[in-house]
PDB file of C-alpha atoms in Angstrom:
ATOM      1  CA  MET A   1      -1.394   1.883 -19.490  1.00  0.00           C
ATOM      2  CA  GLY A   2      -4.133   4.829 -19.944  1.00  0.00           C
ATOM      3  CA  ARG A   3      -1.636   7.654 -19.423  1.00  0.00           C
ATOM      4  CA  GLN A   4       0.559   6.251 -22.292  1.00  0.00           C
ATOM      5  CA  LEU A   5      -2.168   5.340 -24.456  1.00  0.00           C
ATOM      6  CA  PHE A   6      -4.075   8.574 -23.913  1.00  0.00           C
ATOM      7  CA  SER A   7      -1.469  11.069 -23.542  1.00  0.00           C
ATOM      8  CA  ALA A   8      -2.681  14.755 -23.101  1.00  0.00           C
ATOM      9  CA  ASN A   9      -4.751  14.665 -26.130  1.00  0.00           C
ATOM     10  CA  TYR A  10      -7.131  12.629 -24.699  1.00  0.00           C
ATOM     11  CA  GLN A  11      -6.592  13.593 -20.968  1.00  0.00           C
ATOM     12  CA  LEU A  12     -10.350  14.566 -20.239  1.00  0.00           C
ATOM     13  CA  GLY A  13     -11.654  11.439 -21.794  1.00  0.00           C
ATOM     14  CA  PHE A  14      -9.106   9.219 -19.991  1.00  0.00           C
ATOM     15  CA  ARG A  15     -10.534  10.899 -16.531  1.00  0.00           C
ATOM     16  CA  PHE A  16     -14.134  10.120 -17.590  1.00  0.00           C
ATOM     17  CA  PHE A  17     -13.027   6.943 -18.355  1.00  0.00           C
ATOM     18  CA  LYS A  18     -11.443   6.124 -15.059  1.00  0.00           C
ATOM     19  CA  ALA A  19     -14.424   7.780 -13.301  1.00  0.00           C
ATOM     20  CA  PHE A  20     -16.743   5.437 -15.237  1.00  0.00           C
ATOM     21  CA  LEU A  21     -14.926   2.264 -13.797  1.00  0.00           C
ATOM     22  CA  PHE A  22     -15.015   3.634 -10.441  1.00  0.00           C
ATOM     23  CA  VAL A  23     -18.675   4.189 -10.509  1.00  0.00           C
ATOM     24  CA  ALA A  24     -19.600   0.928 -12.466  1.00  0.00           C
ATOM     25  CA  VAL A  25     -17.122  -1.192  -9.645  1.00  0.00           C
ATOM     26  CA  ILE A  26     -18.785   0.563  -6.655  1.00  0.00           C
ATOM     27  CA  ALA A  27     -22.277  -0.177  -8.451  1.00  0.00           C
ATOM     28  CA  ILE A  28     -21.391  -3.935  -9.128  1.00  0.00           C
ATOM     29  CA  ILE A  29     -20.585  -4.421  -5.262  1.00  0.00           C
ATOM     30  CA  ILE A  30     -23.641  -2.561  -3.956  1.00  0.00           C
ATOM     31  CA  ILE A  31     -25.968  -4.601  -6.602  1.00  0.00           C
ATOM     32  CA  LEU A  32     -24.230  -7.906  -5.538  1.00  0.00           C
ATOM     33  CA  SER A  33     -24.332  -7.053  -2.009  1.00  0.00           C
ATOM     34  CA  VAL A  34     -28.132  -6.332  -2.174  1.00  0.00           C
ATOM     35  CA  ILE A  35     -28.904  -9.463  -4.351  1.00  0.00           C
ATOM     36  CA  CYS A  36     -26.662 -11.890  -2.101  1.00  0.00           C
ATOM     37  CA  GLU A  37     -27.906 -10.139   0.766  1.00  0.00           C
ATOM     38  CA  LEU A  38     -23.752  -9.266   1.926  1.00  0.00           C
ATOM     39  CA  SER A  39     -23.217  -7.702   4.957  1.00  0.00           C
ATOM     40  CA  LEU A  40     -20.528  -5.067   5.376  1.00  0.00           C
ATOM     41  CA  MET A  41     -18.572  -7.820   7.301  1.00  0.00           C
ATOM     42  CA  ASP A  42     -19.038 -10.203   4.328  1.00  0.00           C
ATOM     43  CA  ILE A  43     -17.365  -7.560   1.943  1.00  0.00           C
ATOM     44  CA  PHE A  44     -14.609  -6.802   4.286  1.00  0.00           C
ATOM     45  CA  VAL A  45     -14.013 -10.890   4.343  1.00  0.00           C
ATOM     46  CA  CYS A  46     -13.922 -10.916   0.682  1.00  0.00           C
ATOM     47  CA  CYS A  47     -11.488  -8.103   0.424  1.00  0.00           C
ATOM     48  CA  LEU A  48      -9.416  -9.982   2.817  1.00  0.00           C
ATOM     49  CA  ALA A  49      -9.399 -13.091   0.766  1.00  0.00           C
ATOM     50  CA  PHE A  50      -8.527 -11.206  -2.526  1.00  0.00           C
ATOM     51  CA  MET A  51      -5.556  -9.809  -1.108  1.00  0.00           C
ATOM     52  CA  PRO A  52      -3.527 -13.004  -0.615  1.00  0.00           C
ATOM     53  CA  THR A  53      -5.019 -14.432  -3.864  1.00  0.00           C
ATOM     54  CA  ALA A  54      -3.798 -11.662  -5.549  1.00  0.00           C
ATOM     55  CA  TRP A  55      -0.667 -11.741  -4.359  1.00  0.00           C
ATOM     56  CA  GLY A  56      -0.327 -15.371  -4.977  1.00  0.00           C
ATOM     57  CA  LEU A  57      -1.112 -14.789  -8.716  1.00  0.00           C
ATOM     58  CA  ILE A  58       1.415 -11.785  -9.065  1.00  0.00           C
ATOM     59  CA  GLN A  59       4.138 -14.371  -7.599  1.00  0.00           C
ATOM     60  CA  ILE A  60       2.993 -16.997 -10.026  1.00  0.00           C
ATOM     61  CA  ALA A  61       3.120 -14.576 -12.971  1.00  0.00           C
ATOM     62  CA  GLN A  62       6.693 -13.635 -12.126  1.00  0.00           C
ATOM     63  CA  ALA A  63       7.929 -17.006 -11.752  1.00  0.00           C
ATOM     64  CA  VAL A  64       6.662 -18.021 -15.393  1.00  0.00           C
ATOM     65  CA  ARG A  65       8.048 -14.335 -16.490  1.00  0.00           C
ATOM     66  CA  PRO A  66      10.616 -15.660 -19.365  1.00  0.00           C
ATOM     67  CA  LYS A  67       7.394 -17.432 -20.872  1.00  0.00           C
ATOM     68  CA  ILE A  68       4.803 -14.720 -20.712  1.00  0.00           C
ATOM     69  CA  GLU A  69       6.954 -11.744 -21.019  1.00  0.00           C
ATOM     70  CA  HIS A  70       6.022 -11.168 -24.929  1.00  0.00           C
ATOM     71  CA  THR A  71       2.546 -11.286 -24.358  1.00  0.00           C
ATOM     72  CA  GLY A  72      -0.254  -9.024 -22.829  1.00  0.00           C
ATOM     73  CA  VAL A  73      -0.407 -11.070 -20.005  1.00  0.00           C
ATOM     74  CA  TRP A  74       2.807  -9.430 -18.679  1.00  0.00           C
ATOM     75  CA  HIS A  75       1.669  -5.760 -19.153  1.00  0.00           C
ATOM     76  CA  PHE A  76      -1.599  -6.873 -17.483  1.00  0.00           C
ATOM     77  CA  THR A  77       0.520  -8.489 -14.314  1.00  0.00           C
ATOM     78  CA  ARG A  78       2.678  -5.347 -14.075  1.00  0.00           C
ATOM     79  CA  ALA A  79      -0.170  -3.307 -14.000  1.00  0.00           C
ATOM     80  CA  LEU A  80      -1.926  -5.486 -11.468  1.00  0.00           C
ATOM     81  CA  ALA A  81       1.012  -5.751  -9.112  1.00  0.00           C
ATOM     82  CA  ARG A  82       1.256  -1.663  -9.132  1.00  0.00           C
ATOM     83  CA  GLU A  83      -2.295  -1.575  -8.164  1.00  0.00           C
ATOM     84  CA  PHE A  84      -1.758  -4.041  -5.774  1.00  0.00           C
ATOM     85  CA  ASP A  85       1.045  -2.200  -4.288  1.00  0.00           C
ATOM     86  CA  TYR A  86      -0.867   1.057  -4.103  1.00  0.00           C
ATOM     87  CA  GLY A  87      -3.785  -0.774  -2.260  1.00  0.00           C
ATOM     88  CA  MET A  88      -1.860  -2.490   0.488  1.00  0.00           C
ATOM     89  CA  GLY A  89      -0.018   0.971   0.711  1.00  0.00           C
ATOM     90  CA  ILE A  90      -3.324   2.590   1.644  1.00  0.00           C
ATOM     91  CA  VAL A  91      -4.193  -0.304   3.776  1.00  0.00           C
ATOM     92  CA  LEU A  92      -0.889  -0.315   5.753  1.00  0.00           C
ATOM     93  CA  PHE A  93      -0.088   3.249   6.018  1.00  0.00           C
ATOM     94  CA  GLY A  94      -3.802   5.025   5.857  1.00  0.00           C
ATOM     95  CA  PRO A  95      -4.505   4.057   9.754  1.00  0.00           C
ATOM     96  CA  ILE A  96      -0.823   5.416  10.648  1.00  0.00           C
ATOM     97  CA  ALA A  97      -1.356   8.886   8.675  1.00  0.00           C
ATOM     98  CA  ILE A  98      -4.969   8.973  10.239  1.00  0.00           C
ATOM     99  CA  LEU A  99      -3.421   8.360  13.774  1.00  0.00           C
ATOM    100  CA  ALA A 100      -0.579  10.917  13.203  1.00  0.00           C
ATOM    101  CA  TRP A 101      -3.217  13.753  12.399  1.00  0.00           C
ATOM    102  CA  LEU A 102      -4.772  13.142  15.782  1.00  0.00           C
ATOM    103  CA  PRO A 103      -3.739  15.435  18.478  1.00  0.00           C
ATOM    104  CA  ILE A 104      -4.103  12.773  21.357  1.00  0.00           C
ATOM    105  CA  ILE A 105      -1.272  10.843  19.706  1.00  0.00           C
ATOM    106  CA  LYS A 106       0.949  14.012  19.369  1.00  0.00           C
ATOM    107  CA  ALA A 107       0.917  14.977  22.852  1.00  0.00           C
ATOM    108  CA  PHE A 108       1.634  11.324  23.788  1.00  0.00           C
ATOM    109  CA  HIS A 109       4.169  11.154  21.359  1.00  0.00           C
ATOM    110  CA  ALA A 110       5.757  14.407  22.886  1.00  0.00           C
ATOM    111  CA  ARG A 111       5.490  13.147  26.418  1.00  0.00           C
ATOM    112  CA  ILE A 112       7.339  10.334  25.352  1.00  0.00           C
ATOM    113  CA  LEU A 113      10.223  11.896  23.798  1.00  0.00           C
ATOM    114  CA  PHE A 114      10.659  14.666  26.345  1.00  0.00           C
ATOM    115  CA  ASN A 115      10.640  11.796  29.531  1.00  0.00           C
ATOM    116  CA  GLU A 116      13.794  12.157  31.794  1.00  0.00           C
ATOM    117  CA  ALA A 117      13.218   8.167  32.278  1.00  0.00           C
ATOM    118  CA  PHE A 118      13.270   7.264  28.763  1.00  0.00           C
ATOM    119  CA  LYS A 119      16.099   9.941  28.131  1.00  0.00           C
ATOM    120  CA  ARG A 120      18.063   8.006  30.793  1.00  0.00           C
ATOM    121  CA  HIS A 121      17.542   4.670  29.044  1.00  0.00           C
ATOM    122  CA  LEU A 122      17.786   6.111  25.380  1.00  0.00           C
ATOM    123  CA  GLN A 123      21.857   6.644  25.302  1.00  0.00           C
ATOM    124  CA  ILE A 124      23.434   6.596  21.992  1.00  0.00           C
ATOM    125  CA  GLN A 125      27.079   6.791  23.407  1.00  0.00           C
ATOM    126  CA  PRO A 126      27.246   2.583  24.524  1.00  0.00           C
ATOM    127  CA  ILE A 127      25.830   1.802  20.869  1.00  0.00           C
ATOM    128  CA  LEU A 128      28.584   3.728  19.114  1.00  0.00           C
ATOM    129  CA  ALA A 129      31.217   2.465  21.611  1.00  0.00           C
ATOM    130  CA  VAL A 130      29.961  -1.344  20.759  1.00  0.00           C
ATOM    131  CA  LYS A 131      30.436  -0.322  17.014  1.00  0.00           C
ATOM    132  CA  LYS A 132      33.810   1.190  16.905  1.00  0.00           C
ATOM    133  CA  LYS A 133      35.162  -2.027  18.953  1.00  0.00           C
ATOM    134  CA  LYS A 134      33.697  -4.174  15.634  1.00  0.00           C
ATOM    135  CA  HIS A 135      35.711  -2.165  13.258  1.00  0.00           C
ATOM    136  CA  ARG A 136      39.201  -2.317  14.946  1.00  0.00           C
ATOM    137  CA  PRO A 137      41.365  -4.340  12.984  1.00  0.00           C
TER     138      PRO A 137
END
């Protein structure tokens, strides 16, 4: 929404606003964790509890879309769903990307792919033959 409201004319202000929001959220998390004496595990559990709650709220909003589509709530729902997708993408694909950069994983992957026993069991011809049999009239 910020990109639409703050086009190229206000790009610097928009970036400062985003940086301020990020710092404010981190500061609030730190202040609340100090006041409530939360450990890192407690914060992690809270994040895990927020994920299905946010997903459920998005699903409810999608179910009542015809009623809220002409209000500002629908725009907020779309923005929340987009951010939720970004976050889940980072949570799911971040560890995969980190593992892909490790040299041991690359060596292990190459060893499996060029293993003769693996090649013998991975044959594509029987799969293609079954597929051709299914398509014959």
